PDB file of C-alpha atoms in Angstrom:
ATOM      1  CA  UNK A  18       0.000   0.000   0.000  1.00  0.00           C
ATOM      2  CA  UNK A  19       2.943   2.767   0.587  1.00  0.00           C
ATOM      3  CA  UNK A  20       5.505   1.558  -1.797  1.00  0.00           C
ATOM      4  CA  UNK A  21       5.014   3.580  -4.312  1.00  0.00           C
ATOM      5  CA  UNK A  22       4.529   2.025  -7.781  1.00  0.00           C
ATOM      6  CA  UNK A  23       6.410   3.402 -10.741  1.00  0.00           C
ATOM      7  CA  UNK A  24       4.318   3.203 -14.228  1.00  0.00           C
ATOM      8  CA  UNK A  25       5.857   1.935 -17.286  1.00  0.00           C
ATOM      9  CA  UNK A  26       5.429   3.867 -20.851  1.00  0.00           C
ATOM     10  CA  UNK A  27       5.688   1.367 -23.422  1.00  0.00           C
ATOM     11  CA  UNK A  28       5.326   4.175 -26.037  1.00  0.00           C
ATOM     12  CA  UNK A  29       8.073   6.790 -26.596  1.00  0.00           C
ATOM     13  CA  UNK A  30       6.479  10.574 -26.019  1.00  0.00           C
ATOM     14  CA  UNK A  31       7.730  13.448 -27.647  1.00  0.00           C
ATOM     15  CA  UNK A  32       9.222  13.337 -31.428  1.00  0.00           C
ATOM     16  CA  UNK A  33      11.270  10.354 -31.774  1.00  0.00           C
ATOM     17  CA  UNK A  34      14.035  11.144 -34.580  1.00  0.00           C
ATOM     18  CA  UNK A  35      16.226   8.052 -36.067  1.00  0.00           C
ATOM     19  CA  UNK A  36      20.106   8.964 -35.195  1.00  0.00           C
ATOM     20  CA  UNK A  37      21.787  11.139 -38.023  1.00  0.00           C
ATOM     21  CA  UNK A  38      24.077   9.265 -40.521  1.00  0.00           C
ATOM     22  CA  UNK A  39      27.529  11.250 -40.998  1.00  0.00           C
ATOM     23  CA  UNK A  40      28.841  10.538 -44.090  1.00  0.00           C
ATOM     24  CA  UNK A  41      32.910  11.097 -44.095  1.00  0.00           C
ATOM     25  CA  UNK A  42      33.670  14.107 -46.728  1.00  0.00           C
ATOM     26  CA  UNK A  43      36.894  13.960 -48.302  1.00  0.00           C
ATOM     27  CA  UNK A  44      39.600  16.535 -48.535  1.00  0.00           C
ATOM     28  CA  UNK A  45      40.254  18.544 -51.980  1.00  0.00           C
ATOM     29  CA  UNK A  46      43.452  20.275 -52.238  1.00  0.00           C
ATOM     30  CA  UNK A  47      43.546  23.691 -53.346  1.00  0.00           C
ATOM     31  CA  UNK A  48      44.894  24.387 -56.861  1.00  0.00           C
ATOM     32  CA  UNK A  49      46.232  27.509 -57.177  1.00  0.00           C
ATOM     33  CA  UNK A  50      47.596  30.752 -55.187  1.00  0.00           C
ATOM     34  CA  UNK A  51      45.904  31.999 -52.000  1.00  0.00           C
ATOM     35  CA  UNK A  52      44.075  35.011 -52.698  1.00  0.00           C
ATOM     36  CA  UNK A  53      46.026  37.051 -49.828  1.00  0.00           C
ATOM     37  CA  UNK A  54      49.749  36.250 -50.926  1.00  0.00           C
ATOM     38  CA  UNK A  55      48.920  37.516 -54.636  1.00  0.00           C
ATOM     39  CA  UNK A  56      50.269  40.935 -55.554  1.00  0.00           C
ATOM     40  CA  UNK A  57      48.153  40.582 -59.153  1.00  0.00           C
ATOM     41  CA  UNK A  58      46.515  44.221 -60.113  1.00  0.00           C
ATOM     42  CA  UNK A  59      43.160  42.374 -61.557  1.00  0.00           C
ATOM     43  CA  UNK A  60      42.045  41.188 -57.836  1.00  0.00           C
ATOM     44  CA  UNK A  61      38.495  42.347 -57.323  1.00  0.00           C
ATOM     45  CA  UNK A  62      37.472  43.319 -53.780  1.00  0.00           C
ATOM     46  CA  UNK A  63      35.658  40.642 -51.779  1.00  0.00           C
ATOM     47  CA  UNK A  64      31.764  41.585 -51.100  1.00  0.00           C
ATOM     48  CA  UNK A  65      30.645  41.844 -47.701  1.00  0.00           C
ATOM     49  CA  UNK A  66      28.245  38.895 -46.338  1.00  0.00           C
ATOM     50  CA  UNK A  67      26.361  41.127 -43.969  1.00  0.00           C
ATOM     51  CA  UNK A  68      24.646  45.030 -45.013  1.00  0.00           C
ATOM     52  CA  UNK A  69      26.385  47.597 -43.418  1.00  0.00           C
ATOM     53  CA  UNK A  70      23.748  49.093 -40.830  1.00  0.00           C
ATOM     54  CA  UNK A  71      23.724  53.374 -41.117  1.00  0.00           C
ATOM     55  CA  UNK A  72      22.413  55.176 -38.511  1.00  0.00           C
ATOM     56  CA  UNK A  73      21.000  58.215 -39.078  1.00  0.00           C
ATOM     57  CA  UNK A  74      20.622  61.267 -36.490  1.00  0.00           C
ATOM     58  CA  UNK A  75      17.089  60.502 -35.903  1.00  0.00           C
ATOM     59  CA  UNK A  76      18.099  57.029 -35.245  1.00  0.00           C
ATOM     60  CA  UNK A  77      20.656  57.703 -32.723  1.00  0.00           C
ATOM     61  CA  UNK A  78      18.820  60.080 -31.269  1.00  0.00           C
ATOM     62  CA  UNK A  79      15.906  57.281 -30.264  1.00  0.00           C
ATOM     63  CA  UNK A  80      18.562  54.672 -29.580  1.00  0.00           C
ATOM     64  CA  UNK A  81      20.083  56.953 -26.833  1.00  0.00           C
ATOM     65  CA  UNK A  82      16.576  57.922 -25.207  1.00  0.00           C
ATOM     66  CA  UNK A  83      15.645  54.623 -25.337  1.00  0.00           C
ATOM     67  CA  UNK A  84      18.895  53.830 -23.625  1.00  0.00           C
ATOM     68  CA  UNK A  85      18.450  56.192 -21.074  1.00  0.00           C
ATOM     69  CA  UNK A  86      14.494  55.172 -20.479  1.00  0.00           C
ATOM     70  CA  UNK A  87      15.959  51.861 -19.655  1.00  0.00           C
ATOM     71  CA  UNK A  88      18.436  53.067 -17.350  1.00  0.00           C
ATOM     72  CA  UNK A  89      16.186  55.328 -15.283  1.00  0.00           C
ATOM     73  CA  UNK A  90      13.441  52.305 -15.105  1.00  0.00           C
ATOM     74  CA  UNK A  91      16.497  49.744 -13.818  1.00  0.00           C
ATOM     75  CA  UNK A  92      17.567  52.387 -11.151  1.00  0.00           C
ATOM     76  CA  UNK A  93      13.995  53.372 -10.156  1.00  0.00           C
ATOM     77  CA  UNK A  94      13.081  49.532  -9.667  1.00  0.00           C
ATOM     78  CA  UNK A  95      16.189  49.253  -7.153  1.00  0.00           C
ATOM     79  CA  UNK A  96      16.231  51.997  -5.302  1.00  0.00           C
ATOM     80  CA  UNK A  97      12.331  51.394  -4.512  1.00  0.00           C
ATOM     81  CA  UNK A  98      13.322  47.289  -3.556  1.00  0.00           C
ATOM     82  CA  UNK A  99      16.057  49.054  -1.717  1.00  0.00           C
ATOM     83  CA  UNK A 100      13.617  51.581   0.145  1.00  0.00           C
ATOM     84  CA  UNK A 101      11.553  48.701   0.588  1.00  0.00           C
ATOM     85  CA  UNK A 102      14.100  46.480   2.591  1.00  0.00           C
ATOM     86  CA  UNK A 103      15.194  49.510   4.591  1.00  0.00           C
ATOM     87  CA  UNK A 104      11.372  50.162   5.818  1.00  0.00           C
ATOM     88  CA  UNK A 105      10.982  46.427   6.489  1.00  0.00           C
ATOM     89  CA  UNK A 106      14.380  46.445   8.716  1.00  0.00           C
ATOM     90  CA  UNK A 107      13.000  49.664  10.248  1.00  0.00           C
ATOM     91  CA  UNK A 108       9.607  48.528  11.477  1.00  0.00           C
ATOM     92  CA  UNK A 109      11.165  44.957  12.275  1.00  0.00           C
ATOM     93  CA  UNK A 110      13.785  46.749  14.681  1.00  0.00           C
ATOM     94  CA  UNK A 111      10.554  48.869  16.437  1.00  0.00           C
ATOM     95  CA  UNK A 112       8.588  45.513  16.877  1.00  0.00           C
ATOM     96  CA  UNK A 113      11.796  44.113  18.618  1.00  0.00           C
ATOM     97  CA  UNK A 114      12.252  47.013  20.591  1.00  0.00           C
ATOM     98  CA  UNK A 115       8.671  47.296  21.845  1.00  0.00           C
ATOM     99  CA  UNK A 116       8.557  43.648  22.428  1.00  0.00           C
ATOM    100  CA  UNK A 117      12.291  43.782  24.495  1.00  0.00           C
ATOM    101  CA  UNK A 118      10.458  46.548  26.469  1.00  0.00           C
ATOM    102  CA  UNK A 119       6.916  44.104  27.033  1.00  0.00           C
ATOM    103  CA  UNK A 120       9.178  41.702  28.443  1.00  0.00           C
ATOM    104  CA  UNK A 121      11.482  43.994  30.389  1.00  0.00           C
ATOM    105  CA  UNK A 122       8.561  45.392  32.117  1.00  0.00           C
ATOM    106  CA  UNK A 123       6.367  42.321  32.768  1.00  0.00           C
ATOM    107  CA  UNK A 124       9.728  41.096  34.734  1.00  0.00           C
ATOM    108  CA  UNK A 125       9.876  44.142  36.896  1.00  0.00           C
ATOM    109  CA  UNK A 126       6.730  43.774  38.105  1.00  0.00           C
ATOM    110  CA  UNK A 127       7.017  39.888  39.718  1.00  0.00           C
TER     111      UNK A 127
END
């Protein structure tokens, strides 16, 4: 009755996906000269993979506001946990103190 009783799952849940083959690739040696030790005047420049992002002023501009909206957000959230743990130390040090004093004066009067 207490042991517990572990079920079995005779079907697989989730996606089940058959193992990956790897198929061996071979190696081709290069024929010819590496494009950074030739010195040949008909070498065209190489293209760029990625577009070059421009910012413009009005782009900046909302980048650094938005920066700064963060910023202030961040800092207001702390300081207010902050404030909050210094007003919950605060009232906890009172309650100790009124309760030291409950006790100090219930033992002055036996």
């Amino acid at each position: 009755m207490f042991r517990p009783q572990i079920p079995t799952n005779d079907l697989p849940t989730g996606i089940v996906t058959p193992p990956a083959a790897v198929e061996s690739t071979a190696i081709v040696p290069h024929t010819g000269h590496a494009p950074t030790h030739c010195f040949c005047e008909n070498r065209t420049p190489a293209a760029s993979a990625r577009p070059s992002v421009q910012l413009t002023p009005g782009a900046v501009v909302a980048l650094v506001g938005g920066g700064t909206a963060v910023v202030l957000v961040v800092g207001a959230v702390l300081v207010s946990m902050l404030l909050a743990v210094a007003i919950t130390a605060a009232s906890l040090a009172v309650c100790a103190l009124v309760v030291r004093s409950l006790i100090a004066s219930e033992h002055k009067r036996r």
